Backbone as CSV, one residue per row, in Angstrom:
resi,resn,N_x,N_y,N_z,CA_x,CA_y,CA_z,C_x,C_y,C_z
1,MET,41.441,27.929,-7.085,42.338,26.876,-7.506,41.575,25.559,-7.514
2,TYR,41.734,24.773,-8.550,41.061,23.487,-8.712,41.778,22.446,-7.878
3,ASN,41.055,21.742,-7.014,41.704,20.761,-6.150,41.423,19.324,-6.584
4,GLY,40.819,19.131,-7.741,40.585,17.786,-8.247,39.299,17.149,-7.742
5,CYS,38.585,17.822,-6.876,37.318,17.267,-6.377,36.179,17.707,-7.279
6,MET,35.268,16.805,-7.474,34.117,17.113,-8.296,32.991,17.656,-7.406
7,ALA,32.365,18.715,-7.841,31.245,19.273,-7.087,30.020,18.390,-7.292
8,ILE,29.311,18.109,-6.209,28.108,17.293,-6.273,26.949,18.140,-5.787
9,ALA,25.909,18.191,-6.596,24.734,18.960,-6.214,23.988,18.221,-5.115
10,ALA,23.699,18.906,-4.058,22.952,18.304,-2.959,21.458,18.466,-3.221
11,ILE,20.740,17.371,-3.110,19.297,17.418,-3.271,18.700,17.503,-1.876
12,PRO,17.983,18.579,-1.607,17.451,18.738,-0.252,16.361,17.705,0.047
13,LYS,16.263,17.335,1.294,15.195,16.441,1.736,13.916,17.264,1.821
14,LEU,12.818,16.642,1.468,11.541,17.340,1.469,10.676,16.896,2.644
15,THR,9.841,17.796,3.095,8.779,17.426,4.024,7.580,17.020,3.170
16,TYR,6.582,16.413,3.805,5.389,16.036,3.050,4.691,17.268,2.480
17,GLU,4.659,18.363,3.232,4.025,19.578,2.755,4.735,20.100,1.501
18,GLU,6.058,20.045,1.473,6.815,20.459,0.281,6.569,19.495,-0.881
19,PHE,6.517,18.218,-0.576,6.248,17.179,-1.578,4.900,17.426,-2.262
20,ARG,3.891,17.821,-1.479,2.548,18.074,-2.029,2.537,19.264,-2.990
21,GLN,3.556,20.115,-2.909,3.619,21.300,-3.770,4.283,21.011,-5.119
22,LEU,4.863,19.824,-5.278,5.500,19.498,-6.559,4.448,19.473,-7.658
23,PRO,4.817,19.913,-8.862,3.827,19.947,-9.947,3.407,18.534,-10.372
24,GLU,2.142,18.394,-10.744,1.613,17.119,-11.244,2.201,16.855,-12.629
25,ASP,2.711,15.656,-12.838,3.212,15.304,-14.163,2.626,13.976,-14.666
26,GLY,1.601,13.483,-13.952,0.952,12.251,-14.379,1.624,10.980,-13.888
27,LYS,2.742,11.107,-13.199,3.459,9.939,-12.682,3.139,9.757,-11.203
28,ARG,3.415,8.550,-10.693,3.169,8.257,-9.279,4.485,8.341,-8.513
29,TYR,4.448,9.081,-7.405,5.635,9.244,-6.574,5.309,8.909,-5.129
30,GLU,6.336,8.493,-4.395,6.245,8.309,-2.958,7.385,9.091,-2.331
31,LEU,7.179,9.531,-1.096,8.199,10.270,-0.357,8.661,9.379,0.788
32,ILE,9.931,9.022,0.773,10.467,8.126,1.797,11.646,8.802,2.482
33,HIS,11.435,9.138,3.750,12.440,9.853,4.555,12.975,11.070,3.807
34,GLY,12.063,11.832,3.202,12.427,13.076,2.542,12.885,12.941,1.107
35,GLU,13.025,11.722,0.591,13.487,11.510,-0.782,12.329,11.067,-1.662
36,VAL,12.251,11.639,-2.853,11.174,11.336,-3.795,11.543,10.102,-4.616
37,HIS,10.619,9.143,-4.670,10.810,7.898,-5.421,9.701,7.763,-6.460
38,LEU,10.082,7.511,-7.701,9.121,7.264,-8.771,8.608,5.836,-8.643
39,THR,7.298,5.661,-8.746,6.678,4.342,-8.669,6.161,3.987,-10.058
40,PRO,6.569,2.821,-10.593,6.104,2.454,-11.930,4.595,2.242,-11.967
41,SER,4.003,2.491,-13.128,2.580,2.228,-13.305,2.323,0.730,-13.194
42,PRO,1.186,0.344,-12.597,0.883,-1.071,-12.457,0.507,-1.716,-13.793
43,ALA,0.782,-3.020,-13.897,0.449,-3.802,-15.089,-0.993,-4.310,-14.982
44,THR,-1.499,-4.859,-16.054,-2.893,-5.310,-16.077,-3.150,-6.430,-15.076
45,ARG,-2.224,-7.342,-14.893,-2.402,-8.424,-13.916,-2.588,-7.835,-12.511
46,HIS,-1.771,-6.863,-12.182,-1.856,-6.143,-10.913,-3.237,-5.498,-10.771
47,GLN,-3.688,-4.822,-11.819,-4.961,-4.118,-11.774,-6.143,-5.081,-11.653
48,CYS,-6.050,-6.264,-12.283,-7.103,-7.287,-12.136,-7.251,-7.687,-10.668
49,VAL,-6.129,-7.925,-10.006,-6.154,-8.333,-8.603,-6.726,-7.211,-7.738
50,SER,-6.324,-5.990,-7.994,-6.841,-4.843,-7.248,-8.355,-4.728,-7.418
51,GLN,-8.801,-4.849,-8.647,-10.238,-4.770,-8.944,-11.000,-5.910,-8.267
52,ASN,-10.482,-7.136,-8.362,-11.152,-8.292,-7.758,-11.283,-8.141,-6.242
53,LEU,-10.218,-7.665,-5.606,-10.242,-7.489,-4.160,-11.185,-6.357,-3.751
54,SER,-11.045,-5.216,-4.384,-11.873,-4.067,-3.979,-13.349,-4.289,-4.294
55,SER,-13.670,-5.000,-5.380,-15.087,-5.228,-5.705,-15.724,-6.256,-4.774
56,SER,-14.916,-7.082,-4.116,-15.440,-8.025,-3.129,-15.470,-7.396,-1.729
57,LEU,-14.350,-6.816,-1.319,-14.231,-6.285,0.034,-14.978,-4.962,0.213
58,GLY,-14.957,-4.102,-0.791,-15.588,-2.787,-0.686,-17.057,-2.837,-0.274
59,PRO,-17.901,-3.598,-0.987,-19.314,-3.673,-0.597,-19.515,-4.250,0.807
60,PHE,-18.672,-5.198,1.224,-18.772,-5.776,2.565,-18.479,-4.715,3.630
61,VAL,-17.433,-3.938,3.397,-17.057,-2.866,4.336,-18.183,-1.847,4.437
62,ILE,-18.773,-1.471,3.306,-19.856,-0.484,3.299,-21.110,-1.049,3.969
63,LYS,-21.519,-2.256,3.570,-22.748,-2.872,4.108,-22.698,-3.004,5.620
64,ASN,-21.520,-3.319,6.156,-21.368,-3.535,7.591,-20.861,-2.307,8.337
65,ALA,-20.784,-1.171,7.647,-20.349,0.097,8.242,-19.056,-0.061,9.046
66,LEU,-18.072,-0.735,8.422,-16.807,-1.009,9.106,-15.813,0.142,9.000
67,GLY,-15.947,0.945,7.974,-14.994,2.016,7.735,-14.976,2.337,6.260
68,GLU,-13.776,2.618,5.737,-13.646,2.975,4.329,-12.471,2.254,3.700
69,LEU,-12.685,1.846,2.447,-11.659,1.173,1.657,-11.277,2.098,0.510
70,TRP,-9.985,2.329,0.359,-9.474,3.249,-0.664,-8.499,2.502,-1.565
71,THR,-8.415,2.921,-2.830,-7.450,2.340,-3.758,-6.465,3.406,-4.215
72,ALA,-5.287,2.961,-4.618,-4.254,3.862,-5.118,-4.733,4.494,-6.430
73,PRO,-4.232,5.651,-6.744,-3.243,6.417,-5.991,-3.884,7.315,-4.928
74,LEU,-3.421,7.171,-3.717,-3.812,8.024,-2.600,-2.668,7.994,-1.593
75,ASP,-2.188,9.157,-1.211,-1.081,9.234,-0.260,-1.513,8.789,1.130
76,VAL,-0.636,8.026,1.761,-0.755,7.715,3.178,0.464,8.348,3.830
77,ARG,0.225,9.411,4.577,1.314,10.139,5.237,1.636,9.428,6.548
78,LEU,2.812,8.822,6.593,3.223,8.068,7.778,4.033,8.910,8.753
79,SER,4.659,9.979,8.259,5.413,10.903,9.113,5.576,12.212,8.353
80,HIS,6.273,13.169,8.959,6.438,14.480,8.324,7.212,14.408,7.017
81,ASP,7.992,13.320,6.811,8.794,13.228,5.591,8.597,11.904,4.848
82,THR,7.490,11.209,5.108,7.242,9.925,4.448,5.765,9.779,4.099
83,ALA,5.507,9.551,2.806,4.151,9.290,2.317,4.247,8.248,1.219
84,VAL,3.473,7.197,1.356,3.486,6.101,0.388,2.085,5.933,-0.202
85,GLN,1.994,5.111,-1.237,0.719,4.846,-1.884,0.480,3.342,-1.954
86,PRO,-0.057,2.762,-0.872,-0.391,1.336,-0.926,-1.448,1.097,-1.999
87,ASP,-1.544,-0.140,-2.462,-2.520,-0.451,-3.509,-3.949,-0.378,-2.990
88,LEU,-4.189,-0.862,-1.770,-5.480,-0.720,-1.111,-5.240,-0.313,0.336
89,ILE,-6.171,0.481,0.859,-6.054,1.035,2.200,-7.394,0.860,2.899
90,PHE,-7.383,0.291,4.102,-8.604,0.218,4.894,-8.407,1.045,6.160
91,VAL,-9.379,1.936,6.407,-9.402,2.732,7.627,-10.720,2.417,8.326
92,SER,-10.618,1.921,9.556,-11.819,1.555,10.310,-12.618,2.800,10.686
93,LYS,-13.892,2.571,10.940,-14.801,3.645,11.358,-14.266,4.350,12.610
94,ALA,-13.695,3.569,13.520,-13.178,4.137,14.769,-11.998,5.079,14.536
95,ARG,-11.325,4.930,13.400,-10.137,5.753,13.137,-10.338,6.688,11.946
96,ALA,-11.593,6.953,11.594,-11.912,7.770,10.415,-11.311,9.171,10.475
97,ASN,-10.940,9.640,11.656,-10.357,10.988,11.785,-9.031,11.135,11.056
98,ILE,-8.377,10.040,10.664,-7.106,10.166,9.917,-7.344,10.429,8.428
99,ILE,-8.605,10.352,7.984,-8.924,10.616,6.578,-9.046,12.124,6.389
100,GLN,-8.123,12.674,5.631,-8.104,14.110,5.336,-8.608,14.334,3.909
101,GLU,-8.732,15.572,3.518,-9.247,15.888,2.186,-8.369,15.328,1.067
102,ASN,-7.045,15.371,1.225,-6.147,14.989,0.139,-5.267,13.773,0.429
103,TYR,-5.372,13.197,1.622,-4.506,12.086,1.980,-4.999,11.427,3.260
104,ILE,-4.404,10.286,3.571,-4.649,9.616,4.844,-3.506,10.035,5.761
105,ASP,-3.833,10.572,6.919,-2.821,11.125,7.820,-2.562,10.180,8.990
106,GLY,-1.727,9.186,8.746,-1.378,8.232,9.788,-1.536,6.801,9.311
107,ALA,-1.312,5.880,10.235,-1.318,4.457,9.908,-2.742,3.930,9.721
108,PRO,-3.061,3.404,8.529,-4.355,2.756,8.334,-4.426,1.457,9.144
109,ASP,-5.608,0.882,9.233,-5.785,-0.397,9.933,-5.221,-1.555,9.115
110,LEU,-5.256,-1.404,7.787,-4.771,-2.440,6.875,-4.258,-1.780,5.616
111,VAL,-3.099,-2.248,5.137,-2.646,-1.866,3.800,-2.405,-3.139,3.006
112,VAL,-2.655,-3.023,1.700,-2.461,-4.137,0.779,-1.466,-3.688,-0.286
113,GLU,-0.446,-4.503,-0.478,0.518,-4.271,-1.545,0.413,-5.432,-2.523
114,ILE,0.199,-5.107,-3.788,0.161,-6.115,-4.841,1.539,-6.111,-5.494
115,LEU,2.247,-7.204,-5.317,3.636,-7.289,-5.753,3.752,-7.434,-7.264
116,SER,4.778,-6.834,-7.808,5.134,-7.023,-9.212,6.649,-7.171,-9.263
117,PRO,7.170,-7.725,-10.339,8.632,-7.897,-10.405,9.398,-6.598,-10.172
118,SER,8.838,-5.449,-10.606,9.558,-4.183,-10.460,9.406,-3.559,-9.076
119,THR,8.439,-4.005,-8.267,8.219,-3.364,-6.972,8.350,-4.304,-5.773
120,ALA,8.441,-5.602,-5.984,8.397,-6.573,-4.877,9.476,-6.311,-3.825
121,ALA,10.702,-6.081,-4.234,11.786,-5.870,-3.263,11.535,-4.589,-2.463
122,HIS,11.097,-3.542,-3.128,10.798,-2.267,-2.466,9.639,-2.441,-1.471
123,ASP,8.584,-3.153,-1.899,7.434,-3.373,-1.032,7.817,-4.195,0.197
124,ARG,8.603,-5.249,0.004,8.967,-6.150,1.104,9.991,-5.529,2.064
125,ALA,10.944,-4.838,1.548,12.008,-4.312,2.408,11.664,-2.913,2.917
126,THR,11.655,-1.973,2.028,11.480,-0.570,2.413,10.100,-0.283,3.000
127,LYS,9.044,-0.628,2.263,7.707,-0.234,2.703,7.243,-1.005,3.940
128,LEU,7.578,-2.286,4.052,7.193,-3.028,5.260,7.806,-2.400,6.505
129,ALA,9.061,-1.991,6.407,9.723,-1.341,7.548,9.026,-0.027,7.897
130,LEU,8.609,0.724,6.879,7.895,1.985,7.127,6.545,1.731,7.785
131,TYR,5.843,0.705,7.315,4.546,0.375,7.903,4.695,-0.059,9.367
132,ALA,5.719,-0.848,9.639,5.956,-1.294,11.020,6.283,-0.107,11.921
133,GLU,7.156,0.757,11.437,7.549,1.942,12.203,6.339,2.833,12.508
134,ALA,5.410,2.922,11.550,4.223,3.769,11.724,3.125,3.077,12.535
135,GLY,3.231,1.753,12.709,2.246,1.029,13.506,1.041,0.509,12.745
136,VAL,1.192,0.231,11.442,0.098,-0.374,10.675,-0.097,-1.802,11.191
137,PRO,-1.276,-2.133,11.746,-1.456,-3.436,12.397,-1.410,-4.641,11.474
138,GLU,-1.831,-4.466,10.198,-1.890,-5.619,9.305,-1.542,-5.202,7.885
139,VAL,-0.763,-6.072,7.225,-0.366,-5.856,5.836,-0.616,-7.151,5.077
140,TRP,-1.198,-7.022,3.886,-1.331,-8.169,2.990,-0.398,-7.949,1.819
141,LEU,0.373,-8.985,1.482,1.206,-8.967,0.281,0.606,-9.969,-0.697
142,LEU,0.116,-9.477,-1.823,-0.506,-10.318,-2.833,0.446,-10.468,-4.006
143,ASP,0.694,-11.697,-4.420,1.599,-11.961,-5.542,0.797,-12.543,-6.703
144,PRO,0.459,-11.729,-7.711,-0.338,-12.199,-8.832,0.348,-13.286,-9.671
145,ASN,1.672,-13.259,-9.736,2.380,-14.267,-10.533,2.374,-15.621,-9.849
146,ALA,2.655,-15.650,-8.548,2.666,-16.906,-7.796,1.266,-17.284,-7.298
147,LYS,0.328,-16.329,-7.373,-1.043,-16.506,-6.878,-1.049,-16.891,-5.392
148,THR,-0.320,-16.086,-4.617,-0.226,-16.295,-3.178,-0.549,-15.010,-2.426
149,VAL,-0.928,-15.191,-1.162,-1.195,-14.060,-0.273,-0.460,-14.315,1.034
150,GLU,0.237,-13.291,1.521,0.844,-13.337,2.844,0.099,-12.331,3.717
151,VAL,-0.403,-12.813,4.840,-1.059,-11.946,5.814,-0.071,-11.729,6.948
152,LEU,0.353,-10.485,7.125,1.353,-10.136,8.133,0.704,-9.290,9.217
153,LYS,0.980,-9.637,10.455,0.442,-8.868,11.583,1.590,-8.315,12.411
154,LEU,1.428,-7.077,12.829,2.457,-6.382,13.592,2.518,-6.940,15.011
155,GLN,3.699,-7.363,15.396,3.972,-7.833,16.754,5.154,-7.012,17.253
156,GLY,4.884,-6.096,18.160,5.950,-5.198,18.610,6.304,-4.242,17.490
157,LYS,7.527,-4.335,17.002,8.004,-3.440,15.946,8.264,-4.158,14.625
158,LYS,7.816,-5.432,14.505,8.026,-6.129,13.231,6.830,-7.012,12.904
159,TYR,6.767,-7.397,11.644,5.661,-8.223,11.173,5.990,-9.695,11.291
160,LEU,4.986,-10.444,11.724,5.072,-11.894,11.750,4.018,-12.434,10.798
161,MET,4.351,-13.541,10.137,3.433,-14.161,9.196,2.265,-14.766,9.963
162,ASP,1.067,-14.295,9.685,-0.141,-14.842,10.301,-0.721,-15.944,9.428
163,ALA,-0.584,-15.781,8.098,-1.076,-16.793,7.163,-0.336,-16.669,5.846
164,ALA,-0.055,-17.803,5.234,0.486,-17.878,3.880,-0.528,-18.683,3.076
165,LEU,-1.204,-18.018,2.157,-2.318,-18.627,1.442,-1.966,-18.897,-0.017
166,ALA,-2.473,-20.026,-0.520,-2.264,-20.400,-1.919,-3.341,-21.409,-2.308
167,GLY,-3.405,-21.698,-3.597,-4.309,-22.741,-4.088,-5.773,-22.421,-3.855
168,ASP,-6.483,-23.366,-3.209,-7.925,-23.198,-3.016,-8.281,-22.578,-1.663
169,GLN,-7.320,-21.931,-1.014,-7.590,-21.290,0.276,-8.355,-19.980,0.073
170,LYS,-8.846,-19.415,1.192,-9.639,-18.194,1.164,-9.013,-17.126,2.043
171,LEU,-9.092,-15.906,1.570,-8.637,-14.741,2.329,-9.798,-14.265,3.188
172,THR,-9.581,-14.099,4.498,-10.652,-13.676,5.408,-10.225,-12.561,6.357
173,SER,-8.999,-12.543,6.794,-8.540,-11.647,7.843,-8.603,-10.196,7.394
174,PRO,-8.923,-9.251,8.235,-9.458,-9.263,9.587,-10.957,-8.966,9.603
175,PHE,-11.685,-9.475,8.632,-13.095,-9.137,8.449,-13.993,-10.354,8.676
176,PRO,-14.442,-10.607,9.911,-15.321,-11.750,10.165,-16.571,-11.691,9.290
177,GLY,-16.878,-12.803,8.635,-18.040,-12.871,7.761,-17.721,-12.614,6.299
178,TRP,-16.512,-12.159,6.012,-16.098,-11.931,4.621,-15.042,-12.950,4.257
179,GLU,-15.120,-13.449,3.033,-14.062,-14.312,2.532,-13.974,-14.152,1.022
180,LEU,-12.787,-14.353,0.517,-12.544,-14.285,-0.920,-11.634,-15.441,-1.302
181,PRO,-12.172,-16.432,-2.031,-11.328,-17.535,-2.489,-10.204,-16.999,-3.378
182,LEU,-9.010,-17.524,-3.209,-7.882,-17.070,-4.012,-8.130,-17.275,-5.502
183,ILE,-8.895,-18.283,-5.846,-9.199,-18.517,-7.268,-9.961,-17.327,-7.855
184,ASP,-10.781,-16.653,-7.014,-11.498,-15.461,-7.469,-10.607,-14.219,-7.399
185,LEU,-9.778,-14.148,-6.387,-8.848,-13.022,-6.265,-7.911,-12.958,-7.467
186,PHE,-7.402,-14.138,-7.869,-6.444,-14.193,-8.977,-7.103,-14.634,-10.282
187,ASP,-8.348,-14.220,-10.487,-9.069,-14.510,-11.728,-8.707,-13.423,-12.750
188,PHE,-8.008,-13.811,-13.787,-7.580,-12.867,-14.795,-8.422,-12.979,-16.065
189,GLY,-9.601,-13.576,-15.944,-10.514,-13.693,-17.081,-9.946,-14.518,-18.221
190,GLY,-9.056,-15.477,-17.881,-8.447,-16.333,-18.907,-7.406,-15.647,-19.766
191,ARG,-7.029,-14.401,-19.420,-6.054,-13.657,-20.221,-4.620,-14.102,-20.019
192,PHE,-4.273,-14.489,-18.793,-2.860,-14.785,-18.516,-2.743,-16.189,-17.953
């Protein structure tokens, strides 16, 4: 007998191991508390900032044997049912054991999120909370449109602003001896 209720299909929550078994379709996904989220492809402005940062910081990290710097797409497994893809990931030499063959297994020393209009709210609300819960000590939020950088450091269970950078300031934290002027970080080759 029909009771007027509509049947709703339940979508099961996935573990990270189940998530890894999903077929590749060329799109970027993240797993957040067992739910699969599609991540939009980055725009050219975003990619310029990623390239500028990694081409400056990467050689410094290698030359000084500090650890390893990784760029997206690469899963960072924060728990059994949560894996995200930060734009840049730094894992110190002391914590290199979290680097697995197909993903980073645990909280990196630093994650960098490059904000875009389509991802900024997700990065600031959802992903920051996940990073804090997992114990990521430092997060950088880079805004290519505003040409600003926020350096956030974990204090207890939440992030506090360590630095808000703009204009002719330089990004340095947490790498003594390395600096990147924001004018170089947000150099778009005169395109935008």
